[in-house]
CSV table of C-alpha atoms and ligand atoms in Angstrom, one decimal:
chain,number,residue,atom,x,y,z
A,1,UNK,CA,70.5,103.5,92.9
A,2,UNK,CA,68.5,100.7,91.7
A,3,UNK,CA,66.2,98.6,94.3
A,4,UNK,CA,68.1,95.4,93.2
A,5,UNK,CA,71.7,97.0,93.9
A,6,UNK,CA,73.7,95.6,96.5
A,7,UNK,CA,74.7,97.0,99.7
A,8,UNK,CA,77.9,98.8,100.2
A,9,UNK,CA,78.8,95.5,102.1
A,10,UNK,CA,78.4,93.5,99.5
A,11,UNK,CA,80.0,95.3,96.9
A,12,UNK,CA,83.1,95.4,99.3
A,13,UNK,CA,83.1,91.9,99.5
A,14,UNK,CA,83.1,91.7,95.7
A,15,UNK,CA,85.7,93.7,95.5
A,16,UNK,CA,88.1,91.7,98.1
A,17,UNK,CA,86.8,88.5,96.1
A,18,UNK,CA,88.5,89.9,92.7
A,19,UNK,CA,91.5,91.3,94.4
A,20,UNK,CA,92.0,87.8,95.9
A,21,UNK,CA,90.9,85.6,93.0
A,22,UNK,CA,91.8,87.9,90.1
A,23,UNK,CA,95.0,89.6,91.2
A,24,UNK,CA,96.9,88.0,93.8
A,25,UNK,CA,96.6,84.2,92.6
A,26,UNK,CA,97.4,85.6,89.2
A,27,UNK,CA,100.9,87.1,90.5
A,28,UNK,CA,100.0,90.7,91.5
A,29,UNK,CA,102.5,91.6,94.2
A,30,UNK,CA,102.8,95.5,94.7
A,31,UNK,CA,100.6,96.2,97.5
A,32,UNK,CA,100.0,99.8,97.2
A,33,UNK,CA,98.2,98.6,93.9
A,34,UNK,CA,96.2,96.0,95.8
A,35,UNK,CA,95.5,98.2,98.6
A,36,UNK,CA,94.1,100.7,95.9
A,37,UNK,CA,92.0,98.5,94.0
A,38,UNK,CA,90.5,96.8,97.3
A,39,UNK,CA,89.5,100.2,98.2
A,40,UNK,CA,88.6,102.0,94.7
A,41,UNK,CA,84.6,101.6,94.4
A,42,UNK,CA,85.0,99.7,90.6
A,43,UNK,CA,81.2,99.8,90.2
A,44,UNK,CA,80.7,103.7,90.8
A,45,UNK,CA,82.5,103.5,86.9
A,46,UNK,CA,79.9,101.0,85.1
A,47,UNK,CA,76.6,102.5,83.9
A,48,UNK,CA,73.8,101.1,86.1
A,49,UNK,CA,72.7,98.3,83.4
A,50,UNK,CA,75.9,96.7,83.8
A,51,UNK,CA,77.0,97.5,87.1
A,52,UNK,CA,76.1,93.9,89.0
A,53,UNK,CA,79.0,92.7,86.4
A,54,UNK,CA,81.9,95.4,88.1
A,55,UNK,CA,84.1,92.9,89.7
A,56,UNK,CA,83.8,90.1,86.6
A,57,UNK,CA,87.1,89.0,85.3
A,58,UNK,CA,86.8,90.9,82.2
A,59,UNK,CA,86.2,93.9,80.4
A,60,UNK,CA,83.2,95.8,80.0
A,61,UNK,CA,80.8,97.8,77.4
A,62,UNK,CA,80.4,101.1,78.5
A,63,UNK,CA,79.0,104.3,76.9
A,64,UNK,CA,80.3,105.8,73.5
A,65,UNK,CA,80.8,102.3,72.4
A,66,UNK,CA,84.3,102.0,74.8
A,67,UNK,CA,85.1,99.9,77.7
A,68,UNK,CA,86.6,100.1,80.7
A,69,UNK,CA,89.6,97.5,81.2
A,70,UNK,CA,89.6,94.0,83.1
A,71,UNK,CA,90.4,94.5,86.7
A,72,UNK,CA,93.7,92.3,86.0
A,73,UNK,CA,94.7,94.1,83.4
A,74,UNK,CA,94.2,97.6,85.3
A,75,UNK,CA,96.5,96.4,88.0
A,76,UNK,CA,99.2,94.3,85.7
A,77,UNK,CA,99.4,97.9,83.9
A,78,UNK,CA,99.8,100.0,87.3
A,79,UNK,CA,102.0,97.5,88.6
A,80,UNK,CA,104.7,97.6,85.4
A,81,UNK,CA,104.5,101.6,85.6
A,82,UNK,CA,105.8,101.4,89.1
A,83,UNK,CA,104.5,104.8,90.4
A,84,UNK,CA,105.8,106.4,93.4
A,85,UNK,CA,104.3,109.1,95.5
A,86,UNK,CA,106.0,111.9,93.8
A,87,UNK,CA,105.3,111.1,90.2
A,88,UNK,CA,103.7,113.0,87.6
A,89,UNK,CA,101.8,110.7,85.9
A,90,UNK,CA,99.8,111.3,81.9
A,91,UNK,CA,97.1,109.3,81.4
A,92,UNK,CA,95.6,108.7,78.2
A,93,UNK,CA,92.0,107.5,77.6
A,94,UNK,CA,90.7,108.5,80.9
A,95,UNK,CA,87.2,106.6,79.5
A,96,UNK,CA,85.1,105.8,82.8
A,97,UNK,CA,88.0,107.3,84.8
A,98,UNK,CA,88.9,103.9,86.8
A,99,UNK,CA,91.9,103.6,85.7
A,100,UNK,CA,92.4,107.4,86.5
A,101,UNK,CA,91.4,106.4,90.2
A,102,UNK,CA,93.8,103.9,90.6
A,103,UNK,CA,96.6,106.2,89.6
A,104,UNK,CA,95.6,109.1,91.6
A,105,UNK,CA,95.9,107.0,94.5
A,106,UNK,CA,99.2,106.0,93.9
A,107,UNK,CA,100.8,108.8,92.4
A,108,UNK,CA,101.4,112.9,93.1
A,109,UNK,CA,99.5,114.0,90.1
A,110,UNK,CA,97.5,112.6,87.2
A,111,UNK,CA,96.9,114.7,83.7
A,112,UNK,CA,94.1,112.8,82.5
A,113,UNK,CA,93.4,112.8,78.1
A,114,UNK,CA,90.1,112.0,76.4
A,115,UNK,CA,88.7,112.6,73.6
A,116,UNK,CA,84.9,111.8,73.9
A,117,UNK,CA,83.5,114.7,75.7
A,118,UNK,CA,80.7,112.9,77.0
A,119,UNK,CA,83.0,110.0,78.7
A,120,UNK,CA,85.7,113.0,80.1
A,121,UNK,CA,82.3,114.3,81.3
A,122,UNK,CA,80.6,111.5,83.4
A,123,UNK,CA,84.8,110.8,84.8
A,124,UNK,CA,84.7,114.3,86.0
A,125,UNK,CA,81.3,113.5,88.0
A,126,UNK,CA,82.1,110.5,89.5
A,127,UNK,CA,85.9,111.4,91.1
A,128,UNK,CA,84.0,114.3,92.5
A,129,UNK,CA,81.7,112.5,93.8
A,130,UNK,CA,84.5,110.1,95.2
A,131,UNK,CA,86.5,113.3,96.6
A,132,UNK,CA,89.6,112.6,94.1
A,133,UNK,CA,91.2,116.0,93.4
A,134,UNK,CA,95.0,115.1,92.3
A,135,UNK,CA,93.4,115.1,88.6
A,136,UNK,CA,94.1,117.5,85.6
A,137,UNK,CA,91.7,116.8,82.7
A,138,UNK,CA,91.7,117.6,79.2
A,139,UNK,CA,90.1,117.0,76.1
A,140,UNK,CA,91.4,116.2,72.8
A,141,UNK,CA,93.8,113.6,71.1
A,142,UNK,CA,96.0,112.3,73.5
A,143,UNK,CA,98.1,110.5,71.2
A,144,UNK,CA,100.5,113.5,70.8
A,145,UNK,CA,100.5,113.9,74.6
A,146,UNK,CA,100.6,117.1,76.4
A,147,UNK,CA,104.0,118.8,75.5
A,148,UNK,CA,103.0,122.2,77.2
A,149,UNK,CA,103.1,120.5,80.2
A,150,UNK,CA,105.5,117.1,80.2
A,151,UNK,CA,107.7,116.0,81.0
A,152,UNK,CA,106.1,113.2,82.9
A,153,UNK,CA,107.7,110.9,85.2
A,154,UNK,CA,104.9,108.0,83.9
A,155,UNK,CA,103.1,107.7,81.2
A,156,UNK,CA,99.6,105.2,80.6
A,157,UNK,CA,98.1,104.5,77.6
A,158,UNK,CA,94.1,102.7,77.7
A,159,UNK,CA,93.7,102.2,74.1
A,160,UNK,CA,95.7,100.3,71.1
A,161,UNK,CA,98.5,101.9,69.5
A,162,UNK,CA,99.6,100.9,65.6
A,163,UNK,CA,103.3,102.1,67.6
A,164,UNK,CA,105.1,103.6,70.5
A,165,UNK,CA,104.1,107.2,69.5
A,166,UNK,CA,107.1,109.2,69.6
A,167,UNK,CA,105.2,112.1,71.1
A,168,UNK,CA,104.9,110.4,74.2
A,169,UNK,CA,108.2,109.1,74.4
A,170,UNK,CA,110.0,112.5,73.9
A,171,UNK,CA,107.7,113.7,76.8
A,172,UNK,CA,109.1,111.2,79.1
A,173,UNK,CA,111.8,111.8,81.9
A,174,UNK,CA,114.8,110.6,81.9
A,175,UNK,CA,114.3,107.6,83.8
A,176,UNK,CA,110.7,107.6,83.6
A,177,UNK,CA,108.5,104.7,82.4
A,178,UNK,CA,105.7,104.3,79.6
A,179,UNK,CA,102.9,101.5,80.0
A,180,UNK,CA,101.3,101.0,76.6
A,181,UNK,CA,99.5,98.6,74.2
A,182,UNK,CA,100.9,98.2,71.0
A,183,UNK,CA,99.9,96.0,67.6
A,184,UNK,CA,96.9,95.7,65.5
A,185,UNK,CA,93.8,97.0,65.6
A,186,UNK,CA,92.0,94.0,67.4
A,187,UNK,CA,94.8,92.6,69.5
A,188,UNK,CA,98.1,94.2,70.9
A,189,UNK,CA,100.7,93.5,73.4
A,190,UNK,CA,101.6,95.6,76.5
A,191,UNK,CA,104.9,97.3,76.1
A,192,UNK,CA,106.6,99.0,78.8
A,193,UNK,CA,109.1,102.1,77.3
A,194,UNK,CA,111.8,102.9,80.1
A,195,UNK,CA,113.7,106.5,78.9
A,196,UNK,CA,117.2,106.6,80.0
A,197,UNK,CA,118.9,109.8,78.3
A,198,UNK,CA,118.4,109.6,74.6
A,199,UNK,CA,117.8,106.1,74.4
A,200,UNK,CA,114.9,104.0,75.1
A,201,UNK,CA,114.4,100.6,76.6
A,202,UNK,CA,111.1,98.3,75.2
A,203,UNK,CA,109.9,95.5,76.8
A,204,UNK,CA,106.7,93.4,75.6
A,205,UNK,CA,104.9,91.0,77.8
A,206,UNK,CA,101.4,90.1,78.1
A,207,UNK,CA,98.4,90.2,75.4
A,208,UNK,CA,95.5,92.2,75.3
A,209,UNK,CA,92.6,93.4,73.6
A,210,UNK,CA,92.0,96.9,73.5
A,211,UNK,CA,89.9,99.6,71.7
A,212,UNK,CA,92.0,102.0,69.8
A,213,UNK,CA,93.9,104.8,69.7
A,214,UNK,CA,92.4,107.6,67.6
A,215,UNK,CA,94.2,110.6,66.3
A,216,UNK,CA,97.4,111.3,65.3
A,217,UNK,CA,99.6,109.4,66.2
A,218,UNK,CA,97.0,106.3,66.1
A,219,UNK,CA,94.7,105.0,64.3
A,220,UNK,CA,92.2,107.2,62.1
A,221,UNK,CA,88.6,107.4,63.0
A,222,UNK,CA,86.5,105.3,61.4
A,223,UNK,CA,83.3,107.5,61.9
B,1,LIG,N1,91.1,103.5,81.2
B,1,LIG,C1,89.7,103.4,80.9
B,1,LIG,C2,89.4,102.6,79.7
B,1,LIG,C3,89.5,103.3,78.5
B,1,LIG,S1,88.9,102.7,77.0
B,1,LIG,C4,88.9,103.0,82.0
B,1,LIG,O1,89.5,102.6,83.1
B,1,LIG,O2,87.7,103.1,82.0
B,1,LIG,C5,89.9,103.7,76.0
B,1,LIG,C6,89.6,105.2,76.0
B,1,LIG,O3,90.6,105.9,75.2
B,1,LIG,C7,88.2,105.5,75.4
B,1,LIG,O4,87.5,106.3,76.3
B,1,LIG,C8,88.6,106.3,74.1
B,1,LIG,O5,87.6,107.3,73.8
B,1,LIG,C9,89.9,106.9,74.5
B,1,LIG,N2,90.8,107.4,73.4
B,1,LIG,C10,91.0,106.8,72.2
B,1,LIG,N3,91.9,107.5,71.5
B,1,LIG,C11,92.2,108.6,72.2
B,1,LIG,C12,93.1,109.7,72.0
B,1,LIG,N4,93.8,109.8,70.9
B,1,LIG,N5,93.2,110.6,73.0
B,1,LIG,C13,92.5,110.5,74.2
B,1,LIG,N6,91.6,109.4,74.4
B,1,LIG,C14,91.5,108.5,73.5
């Protein structure tokens, strides 16, 4: 901890000043997603240089050159997946692990996916440190998903997809619900993917801005 850094009092205050200003007047309504992000400690994600910014209304630059989401855009996300307590949730792009948090409140289980060791690493620490244990994580390209161990109830994706990767779809449940941004490499728009039998249901809404989706079924790595 830096001499500067706030007290824990004051970073809770923060955090009930975004869930206020950022979420609820912007239309946020399921509780058990505002009850999780008033409680989740957002700045225990955000490397110490940038930490004072945790509860700005955007996204920010973390390490490997990635970034963790805009507190809005975490909860508009959680809140079109619709978890329940019993779900089996994939997550991919754990990055800081935030997101991750969020979920793992809401949900039964969470298989996390990243593929910068380094980011999976520093996630691992800091929901230990935080005493969250309803995570799986692994490491590689989560594009194609994790078909040894799907189906999953709900499915997350943190990072822009060229297209619905049909991976991920097949390793939805019937009934169950994939969250995802879709479109071009430096804007997208969130889709939500409901399964029902051998059809799919696709429904755009908001856009977004995120980075993207390397491997497979994504884009191709540029370095
Ligand atoms: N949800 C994160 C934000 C993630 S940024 C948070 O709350 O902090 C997107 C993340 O997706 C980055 O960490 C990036 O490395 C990861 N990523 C990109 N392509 C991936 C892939 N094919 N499989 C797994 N992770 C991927």
């Amino acid at each position: 901890m830096t001499r500067n850094e706030p007290s824990e009092e004051r970073w809770s205050q923060l955090r009930l000043d975004m869930v206020d200003r950022q979420l609820r007047s912007r239309g946020i309504r399921d509780k058990r997603v505002l009850d999780a992000m008033s409680t989740i400690p957002r700045h225990r994600f955000i490397p110490p240089e940038r930490r004072c910014d945790a509860y700005e209304d955007r996204a920010l630059p973390v390490r490997c050159g990635q970034t963790i989401s805009q507190p809005y855009i975490v909860a508009y996300m959680t809140e079109q997946l619709e978890v329940s307590e019993s779900d089996s949730v994939l997550e991919i792009g754990t990055g800081t692990g935030y997101q991750t948090a969020v979920l793992a409140r809401l949900c039964r289980h969470v298989h996390s996916v990243e593929r910068i060791a380094e980011l999976q690493a520093q996630a691992q620490t800091t929901l230990g440190e935080l005493n969250i244990t309803n995570i799986t994580f692994s490491l590689g390209d989560g594009s194609v998903g994790l078909p040894k161990i799907g189906p999953f109830d709900r499915i997350v994706v943190t990072a822009g997809a060229p297209g619905i990767p049909k991976p991920l779809t097949e390793q939805l449940a019937d009934g169950g619900r994939m969250v995802l941004p879709v479109g071009g490499p430096h804007e997208q728009t969130i889709v939500r993917v409901v399964r029902q039998g051998s059809r799919t249901v696709e429904t755009p809404s908001l856009a977004c801005r995120f980075v993207k989706l390397i491997g497979t079924e994504g884009w191709s790595a540029t370095r």
